[in-house]
Every structure is written in C-alpha cells, then in structure tokens.
PDB file of C-alpha atoms and ligand atoms in Angstrom:
ATOM      1  CA  UNK V  78     -31.598  -0.472 -11.170  1.00 45.00           C
ATOM      2  CA  UNK V  79     -35.248  -1.079 -10.489  1.00 49.00           C
ATOM      3  CA  UNK V  80     -37.330  -2.354 -13.344  1.00 44.00           C
ATOM      4  CA  UNK V  81     -40.683  -0.730 -14.037  1.00 43.00           C
ATOM      5  CA  UNK V  82     -42.071  -4.127 -14.909  1.00 41.00           C
ATOM      6  CA  UNK V  83     -41.603  -5.581 -11.445  1.00 53.00           C
ATOM      7  CA  UNK V  84     -43.394  -2.834  -9.510  1.00 56.00           C
ATOM      8  CA  UNK V  85     -46.607  -3.670  -7.688  1.00 56.00           C
ATOM      9  CA  UNK V  86     -48.677  -0.703  -6.452  1.00 55.00           C
ATOM     10  CA  UNK V  87     -49.238  -0.962  -2.724  1.00 57.00           C
ATOM     11  CA  UNK V  88     -50.086   2.366  -1.060  1.00 54.00           C
ATOM     12  CA  UNK V  89     -52.387   4.385  -3.252  1.00 62.00           C
ATOM     13  CA  UNK V  90     -50.405   6.193  -5.904  1.00 78.00           C
ATOM     14  CA  UNK V  91     -47.321   6.931  -3.771  1.00 89.00           C
ATOM     15  CA  UNK V  92     -45.584   3.609  -3.281  1.00 90.00           C
ATOM     16  CA  UNK V  93     -44.886   0.501  -5.240  1.00 89.00           C
ATOM     17  CA  UNK V  94     -43.101  -2.665  -4.268  1.00 87.00           C
ATOM     18  CA  UNK V  95     -40.194  -4.133  -6.162  1.00 88.00           C
ATOM     19  CA  UNK V  96     -37.843  -7.020  -5.595  1.00 88.00           C
ATOM     20  CA  UNK V  97     -35.651  -4.467  -3.773  1.00 84.00           C
ATOM     21  CA  UNK V  98     -38.447  -3.349  -1.421  1.00 88.00           C
ATOM     22  CA  UNK V  99     -40.694  -0.262  -1.537  1.00 92.00           C
ATOM     23  CA  UNK V 100     -40.184   2.323  -4.278  1.00 94.00           C
ATOM     24  CA  UNK V 101     -41.606   5.812  -4.719  1.00 95.00           C
ATOM     25  CA  UNK V 102     -43.937   6.263  -7.671  1.00 95.00           C
ATOM     26  CA  UNK V 103     -44.157   9.607  -9.389  1.00 95.00           C
ATOM     27  CA  UNK V 104     -44.594  10.928 -12.871  1.00 96.00           C
ATOM     28  CA  UNK V 105     -42.322  12.256 -15.580  1.00 97.00           C
ATOM     29  CA  UNK V 106     -43.108  14.776 -18.284  1.00 98.00           C
ATOM     30  CA  UNK V 107     -42.709  13.231 -21.717  1.00 97.00           C
ATOM     31  CA  UNK V 108     -41.960  16.653 -23.241  1.00 97.00           C
ATOM     32  CA  UNK V 109     -39.253  18.053 -20.942  1.00 97.00           C
ATOM     33  CA  UNK V 110     -38.326  15.168 -18.637  1.00 97.00           C
ATOM     34  CA  UNK V 111     -39.257  16.857 -15.339  1.00 97.00           C
ATOM     35  CA  UNK V 112     -40.071  14.458 -12.477  1.00 97.00           C
ATOM     36  CA  UNK V 113     -42.920  14.876  -9.968  1.00 96.00           C
ATOM     37  CA  UNK V 114     -43.811  13.344  -6.620  1.00 96.00           C
ATOM     38  CA  UNK V 115     -46.624  12.742  -5.973  1.00 93.00           C
ATOM     39  CA  UNK V 116     -47.590  11.995  -9.561  1.00 94.00           C
ATOM     40  CA  UNK V 117     -49.394  14.736 -11.426  1.00 94.00           C
ATOM     41  CA  UNK V 118     -51.122  15.090 -14.780  1.00 94.00           C
ATOM     42  CA  UNK V 119     -49.652  18.413 -15.902  1.00 96.00           C
ATOM     43  CA  UNK V 120     -46.121  19.803 -15.974  1.00 98.00           C
ATOM     44  CA  UNK V 121     -45.478  23.131 -14.221  1.00 97.00           C
ATOM     45  CA  UNK V 122     -42.157  23.485 -16.066  1.00 97.00           C
ATOM     46  CA  UNK V 123     -43.354  23.306 -19.687  1.00 98.00           C
ATOM     47  CA  UNK V 124     -47.183  23.136 -19.332  1.00 97.00           C
ATOM     48  CA  UNK V 125     -47.099  19.690 -20.951  1.00 97.00           C
ATOM     49  CA  UNK V 126     -49.916  17.265 -20.270  1.00 97.00           C
ATOM     50  CA  UNK V 127     -48.267  14.059 -21.464  1.00 97.00           C
ATOM     51  CA  UNK V 128     -46.889  12.570 -18.261  1.00 96.00           C
ATOM     52  CA  UNK V 129     -46.193   8.927 -17.571  1.00 95.00           C
ATOM     53  CA  UNK V 130     -45.712   7.000 -14.360  1.00 94.00           C
ATOM     54  CA  UNK V 131     -42.117   7.022 -13.202  1.00 95.00           C
ATOM     55  CA  UNK V 132     -40.469   4.727 -10.667  1.00 94.00           C
ATOM     56  CA  UNK V 133     -38.398   7.177  -8.632  1.00 96.00           C
ATOM     57  CA  UNK V 134     -36.482   4.515  -6.753  1.00 95.00           C
ATOM     58  CA  UNK V 135     -35.752   3.722  -3.131  1.00 95.00           C
ATOM     59  CA  UNK V 136     -32.715   5.774  -2.158  1.00 96.00           C
ATOM     60  CA  UNK V 137     -31.301   9.285  -2.119  1.00 97.00           C
ATOM     61  CA  UNK V 138     -29.227  11.745  -0.111  1.00 98.00           C
ATOM     62  CA  UNK V 139     -30.416  13.756   2.862  1.00 98.00           C
ATOM     63  CA  UNK V 140     -30.677  17.339   1.593  1.00 98.00           C
ATOM     64  CA  UNK V 141     -31.953  18.993   4.781  1.00 98.00           C
ATOM     65  CA  UNK V 142     -33.658  17.847   7.964  1.00 98.00           C
ATOM     66  CA  UNK V 143     -35.141  18.794  11.329  1.00 98.00           C
ATOM     67  CA  UNK V 144     -36.761  17.000  14.245  1.00 97.00           C
ATOM     68  CA  UNK V 145     -40.500  17.386  14.838  1.00 97.00           C
ATOM     69  CA  UNK V 146     -40.472  17.754  18.599  1.00 95.00           C
ATOM     70  CA  UNK V 147     -44.139  18.408  19.376  1.00 95.00           C
ATOM     71  CA  UNK V 148     -47.466  16.983  18.218  1.00 95.00           C
ATOM     72  CA  UNK V 149     -48.352  18.565  14.857  1.00 93.00           C
ATOM     73  CA  UNK V 150     -51.751  20.222  14.523  1.00 92.00           C
ATOM     74  CA  UNK V 151     -54.631  18.605  12.644  1.00 89.00           C
ATOM     75  CA  UNK V 152     -54.865  17.120  10.050  1.00 87.00           C
ATOM     76  CA  UNK V 153     -51.895  15.140  11.461  1.00 87.00           C
ATOM     77  CA  UNK V 154     -53.600  11.986  12.587  1.00 85.00           C
ATOM     78  CA  UNK V 155     -51.227   9.631  14.383  1.00 89.00           C
ATOM     79  CA  UNK V 156     -53.656   9.017  17.232  1.00 89.00           C
ATOM     80  CA  UNK V 157     -51.063  10.264  19.731  1.00 91.00           C
ATOM     81  CA  UNK V 158     -51.708  12.927  22.363  1.00 91.00           C
ATOM     82  CA  UNK V 159     -49.332  15.727  23.368  1.00 92.00           C
ATOM     83  CA  UNK V 160     -48.345  13.555  26.345  1.00 94.00           C
ATOM     84  CA  UNK V 161     -47.395  10.395  24.451  1.00 92.00           C
ATOM     85  CA  UNK V 162     -46.105  11.974  21.229  1.00 94.00           C
ATOM     86  CA  UNK V 163     -42.795  10.551  20.011  1.00 93.00           C
ATOM     87  CA  UNK V 164     -40.551  13.067  18.153  1.00 95.00           C
ATOM     88  CA  UNK V 165     -39.590  12.093  14.627  1.00 96.00           C
ATOM     89  CA  UNK V 166     -37.186  13.336  12.011  1.00 97.00           C
ATOM     90  CA  UNK V 167     -38.449  15.028   8.880  1.00 97.00           C
ATOM     91  CA  UNK V 168     -36.394  16.078   5.905  1.00 98.00           C
ATOM     92  CA  UNK V 169     -35.919  16.459   2.213  1.00 98.00           C
ATOM     93  CA  UNK V 170     -34.241  13.565   0.438  1.00 98.00           C
ATOM     94  CA  UNK V 171     -32.781  14.261  -2.987  1.00 98.00           C
ATOM     95  CA  UNK V 172     -33.404  11.358  -5.349  1.00 97.00           C
ATOM     96  CA  UNK V 173     -30.974  10.369  -8.142  1.00 96.00           C
ATOM     97  CA  UNK V 174     -33.257  12.125 -10.679  1.00 95.00           C
ATOM     98  CA  UNK V 175     -32.716  15.395  -8.765  1.00 96.00           C
ATOM     99  CA  UNK V 176     -36.190  15.602  -7.228  1.00 96.00           C
ATOM    100  CA  UNK V 177     -36.320  16.510  -3.521  1.00 97.00           C
ATOM    101  CA  UNK V 178     -38.987  14.584  -1.606  1.00 97.00           C
ATOM    102  CA  UNK V 179     -40.245  15.693   1.810  1.00 96.00           C
ATOM    103  CA  UNK V 180     -40.347  12.662   4.048  1.00 96.00           C
ATOM    104  CA  UNK V 181     -40.577  11.386   7.545  1.00 96.00           C
ATOM    105  CA  UNK V 182     -37.211  10.036   8.742  1.00 97.00           C
ATOM    106  CA  UNK V 183     -36.812   6.943  10.905  1.00 97.00           C
ATOM    107  CA  UNK V 184     -34.143   8.703  12.957  1.00 96.00           C
ATOM    108  CA  UNK V 185     -34.880  11.624  15.322  1.00 96.00           C
ATOM    109  CA  UNK V 186     -31.376  11.857  16.787  1.00 96.00           C
ATOM    110  CA  UNK V 187     -29.512  14.980  15.588  1.00 96.00           C
ATOM    111  CA  UNK V 188     -26.223  13.213  16.326  1.00 96.00           C
ATOM    112  CA  UNK V 189     -26.984  10.602  13.672  1.00 96.00           C
ATOM    113  CA  UNK V 190     -28.269  12.869  10.867  1.00 96.00           C
ATOM    114  CA  UNK V 191     -26.083  14.846   8.490  1.00 96.00           C
ATOM    115  CA  UNK V 192     -26.696  16.584   5.199  1.00 97.00           C
ATOM    116  CA  UNK V 193     -25.542  14.471   2.269  1.00 97.00           C
ATOM    117  CA  UNK V 194     -25.814  11.121   4.035  1.00 97.00           C
ATOM    118  CA  UNK V 195     -27.236   8.219   1.992  1.00 98.00           C
ATOM    119  CA  UNK V 196     -30.846   7.351   2.805  1.00 98.00           C
ATOM    120  CA  UNK V 197     -32.936   4.263   2.085  1.00 97.00           C
ATOM    121  CA  UNK V 198     -36.714   4.176   1.571  1.00 96.00           C
ATOM    122  CA  UNK V 199     -38.697   2.089   4.059  1.00 95.00           C
ATOM    123  CA  UNK V 200     -42.321   1.715   5.149  1.00 92.00           C
ATOM    124  CA  UNK V 201     -43.149   2.521   8.783  1.00 91.00           C
ATOM    125  CA  UNK V 202     -46.103   2.477  11.161  1.00 90.00           C
ATOM    126  CA  UNK V 203     -46.548   5.969  12.568  1.00 87.00           C
ATOM    127  CA  UNK V 204     -49.754   5.725  14.536  1.00 86.00           C
ATOM    128  CA  UNK V 205     -53.172   4.236  14.848  1.00 84.00           C
ATOM    129  CA  UNK V 206     -56.613   5.441  13.925  1.00 81.00           C
ATOM    130  CA  UNK V 207     -59.785   3.920  15.346  1.00 80.00           C
ATOM    131  CA  UNK V 208     -59.878   1.348  12.572  1.00 81.00           C
ATOM    132  CA  UNK V 209     -56.319   0.579  11.587  1.00 84.00           C
ATOM    133  CA  UNK V 210     -52.579   0.974  11.924  1.00 88.00           C
ATOM    134  CA  UNK V 211     -51.354   3.976   9.928  1.00 87.00           C
ATOM    135  CA  UNK V 212     -48.441   3.371   7.558  1.00 87.00           C
ATOM    136  CA  UNK V 213     -46.400   5.705   5.448  1.00 89.00           C
ATOM    137  CA  UNK V 214     -43.087   5.871   3.665  1.00 93.00           C
ATOM    138  CA  UNK V 215     -39.986   7.168   5.415  1.00 96.00           C
ATOM    139  CA  UNK V 216     -36.277   7.350   4.784  1.00 97.00           C
ATOM    140  CA  UNK V 217     -33.763   5.621   7.043  1.00 97.00           C
ATOM    141  CA  UNK V 218     -30.017   6.257   7.210  1.00 96.00           C
ATOM    142  CA  UNK V 219     -28.443   3.821   4.754  1.00 95.00           C
ATOM    143  CA  UNK V 220     -25.057   3.767   6.452  1.00 64.00           C
ATOM    144  CA  UNK V 221     -23.965   2.929   9.949  1.00 51.00           C
ATOM    145  CA  UNK V 222     -24.373   5.862  12.366  1.00 46.00           C
ATOM    146  CA  UNK V 223     -20.838   5.188  13.641  1.00 44.00           C
ATOM    147  CA  UNK V 224     -19.464   6.077  10.213  1.00 43.00           C
ATOM    148  CA  UNK V 225     -20.027   9.762  11.050  1.00 41.00           C
ATOM    149  CA  UNK V 226     -17.678   9.764  14.046  1.00 36.00           C
TER     150      UNK V 226
HETATM  151 ZN1   ZN X 389     -42.601  19.319 -18.962  1.00 77.27          ZN
END
C-alpha cells in the first residue's frame, strides 16, 4: 500500500513519486467516493464539489489495448516524422479503485499483450521537442511475457 504522506509531486498534477516509484495522482469525491484521473474539482456522478487528492497507485490490469501504428496527428508532439515514427501500444488500464486510465504502453507487440494482464506504472521518454526530452507515464507488463505461452 502506498502512503499518501510519502508522495512527492513530479509531473504537473498527474504523477507523484513514492518509495515504490511513480504513482498516478487523481481526485476522489468526498460525497460519493468516485475517483477521477486527471484530478478534477467537481464530481460528474453526484455533482459534489468537495474532492480531495487521491493517490491512485502504480498498478492495474490491462482492460483493452491496441497498437498505434502510424504517426498521430497534431497536437501529438513527439518530434518524430512519419518516416522515423516508432509504433507504441496504447490501452486502458483498470486500477484497483475501478477507474480505467488511458495510457501509453511500453509494449507494442500484440503477442505480448493480453486483456487482464497485470501492468505496472513507469515513466518513459517518448520524444523530443526543440528544448527538451518529452516524458510521460506509461504502463509496462508486470509479468514475464513468456508466462502467456
Ligand atoms: Zn460524487
């Protein structure tokens, strides 16, 4: 279990860092308990406005996935061209609280991805702008790919 007290905010309002590595930061409605990612200030379930920061954790199960096989249109900003684009996996990962988070996946091999597999949150470089390396969160398979066979 990840303690709220140990989280350091690192990437805007999306990610924190704990002793166990990066964690997703969201919000939770104090009235009905609904979770949100990214964090929000009002609840679409009960119209409540009392939401608090919630540490959503660093793992989940792959709920659905696909492979992005061509360069996405703007505002995607990896700095790649259509010629040097590297396909990447994208999917929904269901967190223990039930929330499904859309995320880049570290794996783009359909033979290594399966619905329901355990996933672990990581930080990855995905490109470069003129000024800096671009980083984001992603989910990586938490188990050995050979386990599927
Ligand atoms: Zn609510």
